CSV table of C-alpha atoms in Angstrom, one decimal:
chain,number,residue,atom,x,y,z
A,1,MET,CA,6.3,-16.9,-5.8
A,2,LEU,CA,6.9,-13.4,-6.2
A,3,ILE,CA,9.2,-10.7,-4.6
A,4,ALA,CA,7.7,-7.5,-5.1
A,5,GLY,CA,10.1,-4.6,-3.6
A,6,ASN,CA,7.8,-1.4,-2.8
A,7,TRP,CA,9.8,1.4,-2.8
A,8,LYS,CA,7.5,4.0,-1.3
A,9,MET,CA,8.1,7.6,-1.4
A,10,ASN,CA,12.2,6.9,-1.9
A,11,THR,CA,14.6,7.5,-4.0
A,12,ASP,CA,14.9,10.0,-7.3
A,13,VAL,CA,15.1,9.0,-10.6
A,14,GLY,CA,19.3,8.4,-10.7
A,15,SER,CA,19.1,6.6,-7.9
A,16,ALA,CA,16.1,4.2,-8.4
A,17,ILE,CA,17.8,3.5,-12.1
A,18,GLU,CA,20.8,2.5,-10.0
A,19,LEU,CA,18.7,0.2,-7.6
A,20,ALA,CA,17.0,-1.2,-10.4
A,21,ARG,CA,19.9,-1.8,-12.1
A,22,GLU,CA,21.6,-3.6,-9.5
A,23,ILE,CA,19.0,-6.1,-8.3
A,24,ALA,CA,18.6,-6.9,-12.0
A,25,GLY,CA,22.0,-7.9,-12.1
A,26,ASP,CA,22.0,-9.5,-9.3
A,27,ILE,CA,19.2,-12.0,-9.3
A,28,GLY,CA,20.1,-12.5,-12.8
A,29,SER,CA,17.3,-15.4,-13.9
A,30,PRO,CA,15.8,-15.9,-10.6
A,31,ALA,CA,13.2,-18.7,-12.0
A,32,PRO,CA,11.2,-20.0,-10.4
A,33,VAL,CA,10.6,-16.8,-8.6
A,34,LYS,CA,9.2,-13.4,-10.0
A,35,VAL,CA,10.8,-10.5,-9.3
A,36,ALA,CA,9.5,-6.8,-9.5
A,37,VAL,CA,9.6,-3.4,-8.1
A,38,CYS,CA,8.1,-0.6,-7.8
A,39,PRO,CA,9.1,2.9,-7.8
A,40,PRO,CA,7.5,6.4,-6.6
A,41,THR,CA,5.4,7.0,-10.4
A,42,VAL,CA,7.9,10.0,-11.4
A,43,ASN,CA,10.3,6.9,-11.9
A,44,VAL,CA,8.7,4.1,-13.3
A,45,SER,CA,9.4,4.7,-17.0
A,46,GLU,CA,12.7,5.6,-16.3
A,47,VAL,CA,13.3,2.5,-14.2
A,48,ALA,CA,11.0,0.4,-16.8
A,49,ARG,CA,13.3,1.3,-19.8
A,50,THR,CA,16.4,0.7,-17.3
A,51,VAL,CA,15.4,-3.1,-16.6
A,52,ASN,CA,14.3,-4.0,-20.3
A,53,GLU,CA,16.3,-6.8,-21.1
A,54,THR,CA,16.2,-8.3,-17.6
A,55,ALA,CA,14.2,-11.1,-15.2
A,56,LEU,CA,12.9,-7.9,-13.4
A,57,LEU,CA,9.7,-7.1,-13.6
A,58,VAL,CA,8.4,-3.1,-13.0
A,59,GLY,CA,5.1,-1.8,-10.6
A,60,ALA,CA,3.9,0.9,-10.0
A,61,GLN,CA,2.8,2.1,-6.1
A,62,ASN,CA,-0.9,3.3,-7.6
A,63,MET,CA,-3.7,4.1,-9.8
A,64,PHE,CA,-7.0,6.0,-10.5
A,65,TYR,CA,-9.4,4.0,-11.7
A,66,GLU,CA,-10.7,6.3,-15.0
A,67,GLU,CA,-8.9,6.5,-18.2
A,68,SER,CA,-8.3,9.6,-18.7
A,69,GLY,CA,-10.0,12.9,-17.7
A,70,ALA,CA,-9.8,16.2,-15.4
A,71,PHE,CA,-8.4,14.2,-12.6
A,72,THR,CA,-5.3,16.0,-11.4
A,73,GLY,CA,-2.3,14.4,-9.5
A,74,GLU,CA,-3.8,11.0,-11.0
A,75,THR,CA,-2.4,8.3,-13.1
A,76,SER,CA,-3.8,6.0,-15.5
A,77,PRO,CA,-3.9,2.2,-16.0
A,78,ALA,CA,-3.4,2.7,-19.6
A,79,MET,CA,-0.3,5.4,-18.7
A,80,LEU,CA,1.1,2.9,-16.6
A,81,SER,CA,0.7,-0.1,-19.2
A,82,ALA,CA,2.1,2.4,-21.7
A,83,VAL,CA,5.8,2.7,-20.1
A,84,GLY,CA,6.0,-1.0,-18.9
A,85,CYS,CA,4.1,-2.1,-16.1
A,86,HIS,CA,3.2,-5.0,-15.2
A,87,TYR,CA,2.1,-5.2,-11.8
A,88,VAL,CA,0.2,-2.6,-9.4
A,89,ILE,CA,0.0,-2.0,-5.8
A,90,LEU,CA,-3.8,-1.6,-5.1
A,91,GLY,CA,-5.2,-0.6,-1.4
A,92,HIS,CA,-1.9,-0.7,0.5
A,93,SER,CA,-2.3,0.5,4.1
A,94,GLU,CA,-0.9,3.6,3.7
A,95,ARG,CA,-3.1,4.7,1.1
A,96,ARG,CA,-6.1,3.9,3.1
A,97,GLN,CA,-5.0,5.5,6.3
A,98,TYR,CA,-3.7,8.6,4.8
A,99,PHE,CA,-5.1,9.5,1.7
A,100,GLY,CA,-8.9,7.9,2.9
A,101,GLU,CA,-9.3,4.6,0.6
A,102,THR,CA,-12.3,3.2,0.9
A,103,ASP,CA,-13.3,-0.6,-0.2
A,104,ASP,CA,-15.4,0.7,-2.7
A,105,THR,CA,-12.4,2.7,-4.4
A,106,VAL,CA,-9.8,-0.1,-4.4
A,107,ASN,CA,-12.6,-2.2,-6.3
A,108,ARG,CA,-12.7,0.2,-8.8
A,109,LYS,CA,-9.2,0.3,-8.9
A,110,VAL,CA,-8.8,-3.3,-8.8
A,111,ARG,CA,-11.5,-4.0,-11.5
A,112,LYS,CA,-9.9,-1.4,-14.2
A,113,ALA,CA,-6.1,-2.9,-13.4
A,114,VAL,CA,-7.3,-6.5,-14.4
A,115,GLU,CA,-9.1,-4.7,-17.6
A,116,HIS,CA,-6.2,-3.1,-18.8
A,117,GLY,CA,-4.1,-6.4,-18.3
A,118,LEU,CA,-2.1,-4.6,-14.8
A,119,VAL,CA,-1.8,-7.0,-12.4
A,120,PRO,CA,-3.1,-5.8,-8.9
A,121,ILE,CA,-1.2,-6.4,-6.1
A,122,LEU,CA,-4.3,-5.8,-3.4
A,123,CYS,CA,-3.1,-5.5,-0.1
A,124,VAL,CA,-5.3,-6.5,3.0
A,125,GLY,CA,-4.4,-6.6,6.9
A,126,GLU,CA,-5.7,-5.4,10.3
A,127,HIS,CA,-4.2,-2.7,12.6
A,128,LEU,CA,-3.1,-3.7,15.9
A,129,ALA,CA,-7.0,-2.6,17.6
A,130,GLU,CA,-8.4,-4.9,15.6
A,131,ARG,CA,-6.1,-7.9,15.9
A,132,GLU,CA,-6.9,-7.3,19.8
A,133,ALA,CA,-9.9,-7.5,19.6
A,134,GLY,CA,-10.1,-10.4,17.2
A,135,GLN,CA,-11.5,-8.8,15.0
A,136,GLU,CA,-8.6,-9.4,12.2
A,137,GLU,CA,-10.4,-11.9,10.4
A,138,ASP,CA,-13.9,-9.6,10.2
A,139,VAL,CA,-11.7,-7.4,8.5
A,140,VAL,CA,-9.7,-9.0,6.1
A,141,SER,CA,-12.6,-10.8,4.9
A,142,ARG,CA,-14.5,-7.9,4.2
A,143,GLN,CA,-11.6,-6.1,2.5
A,144,VAL,CA,-10.9,-9.2,0.2
A,145,ARG,CA,-15.0,-9.3,-0.4
A,146,LYS,CA,-15.4,-6.3,-1.6
A,147,GLY,CA,-12.2,-6.0,-3.0
A,148,LEU,CA,-12.6,-8.3,-5.5
A,149,SER,CA,-16.1,-7.7,-5.8
A,150,GLY,CA,-17.4,-8.2,-9.5
A,151,VAL,CA,-13.2,-8.7,-10.4
A,152,LEU,CA,-12.7,-11.3,-13.1
A,153,ILE,CA,-9.9,-13.1,-13.9
A,154,GLY,CA,-8.8,-15.4,-16.9
A,155,ARG,CA,-5.9,-17.0,-15.5
A,156,PRO,CA,-4.7,-17.4,-11.7
A,157,GLY,CA,-1.7,-14.8,-12.3
A,158,ASP,CA,-4.4,-11.8,-13.1
A,159,LEU,CA,-3.9,-11.4,-9.4
A,160,VAL,CA,-2.0,-11.4,-6.2
A,161,ILE,CA,-3.4,-10.5,-2.7
A,162,ALA,CA,-0.5,-8.8,-0.2
A,163,TYR,CA,-1.0,-9.6,3.2
A,164,GLU,CA,-0.4,-6.5,5.6
A,165,PRO,CA,-0.8,-6.4,9.0
A,166,VAL,CA,-0.7,-3.4,9.7
A,167,TRP,CA,1.1,-3.3,13.5
A,168,ALA,CA,3.9,-4.7,11.5
A,169,ILE,CA,4.7,-2.4,8.6
A,170,GLY,CA,7.6,0.0,10.0
A,171,THR,CA,7.2,-0.5,13.3
A,172,GLY,CA,10.4,-3.7,13.7
A,173,ARG,CA,7.2,-5.9,14.6
A,174,THR,CA,6.5,-8.9,12.4
A,175,ALA,CA,3.8,-11.3,13.1
A,176,THR,CA,5.4,-14.7,13.8
A,177,PRO,CA,5.2,-17.5,11.0
A,178,ALA,CA,2.4,-19.0,12.3
A,179,GLN,CA,0.0,-16.1,12.5
A,180,ALA,CA,1.0,-15.5,9.2
A,181,GLN,CA,0.4,-18.5,7.4
A,182,GLU,CA,-2.6,-19.1,9.3
A,183,MET,CA,-4.3,-15.5,7.9
A,184,HIS,CA,-2.9,-16.4,4.5
A,185,SER,CA,-4.8,-19.9,4.7
A,186,TYR,CA,-8.1,-18.0,5.8
A,187,ILE,CA,-7.4,-15.5,2.7
A,188,ARG,CA,-7.1,-18.6,0.3
A,189,GLY,CA,-10.5,-19.9,1.3
A,190,LEU,CA,-12.2,-16.8,0.8
A,191,LEU,CA,-10.3,-16.9,-2.8
A,192,ARG,CA,-11.8,-20.4,-3.0
A,193,ASP,CA,-14.9,-19.1,-2.4
A,194,GLN,CA,-15.3,-16.8,-5.4
A,195,PHE,CA,-12.5,-18.2,-7.6
A,196,GLY,CA,-12.7,-22.3,-7.4
A,197,GLU,CA,-10.6,-24.2,-5.5
A,198,ALA,CA,-8.4,-24.3,-9.1
A,199,ALA,CA,-7.8,-20.9,-9.3
A,200,ALA,CA,-7.3,-20.1,-5.3
A,201,ASP,CA,-4.5,-22.5,-4.9
A,202,ALA,CA,-2.4,-21.3,-7.4
A,203,ILE,CA,-2.9,-17.4,-7.1
A,204,GLU,CA,-0.4,-15.9,-4.7
A,205,ILE,CA,-0.6,-14.6,-1.9
A,206,LEU,CA,2.4,-12.6,0.0
A,207,TYR,CA,3.3,-11.6,3.3
A,208,GLY,CA,3.9,-7.7,3.7
A,209,GLY,CA,4.5,-7.2,7.1
A,210,SER,CA,8.5,-6.4,7.1
A,211,MET,CA,9.9,-9.2,5.8
A,212,ASN,CA,13.6,-9.2,5.6
A,213,PRO,CA,16.3,-11.4,5.0
A,214,GLY,CA,16.5,-12.9,8.8
A,215,ASN,CA,12.6,-13.5,8.7
A,216,ALA,CA,12.6,-14.6,5.0
A,217,ASP,CA,13.0,-18.2,5.1
A,218,GLU,CA,11.1,-18.7,8.4
A,219,LEU,CA,7.4,-17.2,6.5
A,220,LEU,CA,8.6,-17.9,2.8
A,221,SER,CA,8.4,-22.1,4.2
A,222,GLN,CA,4.9,-21.7,5.2
A,223,LYS,CA,2.4,-23.3,3.1
A,224,ASP,CA,0.5,-20.5,1.7
A,225,VAL,CA,3.1,-17.5,2.4
A,226,ASP,CA,3.7,-17.3,-1.7
A,227,GLY,CA,5.9,-14.3,-1.7
A,228,GLY,CA,6.7,-10.8,-0.1
A,229,LEU,CA,5.5,-7.8,-0.7
A,230,ILE,CA,9.0,-5.9,0.7
A,231,GLY,CA,9.3,-2.4,2.1
A,232,GLY,CA,12.4,-1.4,3.3
A,233,ALA,CA,14.6,-4.1,2.8
A,234,SER,CA,14.2,-3.2,-1.4
A,235,LEU,CA,15.6,-0.4,-0.7
A,236,ASN,CA,19.2,-2.2,-0.5
A,237,ALA,CA,19.8,-4.4,-3.6
A,238,ASP,CA,22.4,-7.0,-1.0
A,239,SER,CA,19.1,-7.0,1.3
A,240,PHE,CA,16.4,-7.6,-1.8
A,241,VAL,CA,18.2,-10.3,-3.1
A,242,SER,CA,19.2,-12.0,0.0
A,243,ILE,CA,15.1,-12.5,0.1
A,244,VAL,CA,15.2,-13.4,-3.3
A,245,GLU,CA,17.4,-16.1,-2.6
A,246,SER,CA,15.4,-17.5,-0.3
A,247,ALA,CA,12.7,-17.7,-1.9
A,248,LYS,CA,14.3,-19.4,-5.2
A,249,ARG,CA,15.7,-21.8,-2.2
A,250,LEU,CA,12.0,-22.6,-0.7
A,251,ALA,CA,10.1,-22.2,-4.3
């Protein structure tokens, strides 16, 4: 099970270090749950240095699919690896919505991340209008299949999927546990088609739609929910650690 915090465009370097240090201290040794935080890119190096000798892992929120070159403002996978990144969030709905990312560009990033030993957290999920039109499975199937086209993994831990119903991100709305389980089970089937049953059963599928301490137990107790990609609740150490504790009880 994996609990990952996506800090989005929040924290400066001082508050990022303080938050990471507090979380790392509070979680102790959280086995069998893995715990990660994904700060803004400018803070990744300092956060990674701060938690280097703890159980807390570090990820980035995005990366480019080229090794180097004239790509102003971008960050390469090699750069992330060099500063201690373990995970990288790719294809988040906000990247797709605000920055025009497509299934093709997301796929290129996923393949490059795996090539460099980074574990991509591939985000997929439907908008409210798509769910109301009964298109949620079509949308998620397209995003999973295209996002993972040509992707080869050596072991299940080389890939994480995060299901984020876009209508439940930052809106206060949350998919019901039954809705989350239904979609996670569907995604598991898509992974089975590509990677085989054993690998698909072991790949972690996170729920990424406003998980918080109040709903974590119900969501994490679902058969195919293997953790959470946490937004707002990850910016408060007590809230985030409470979700980690839920995961530890249920793992």
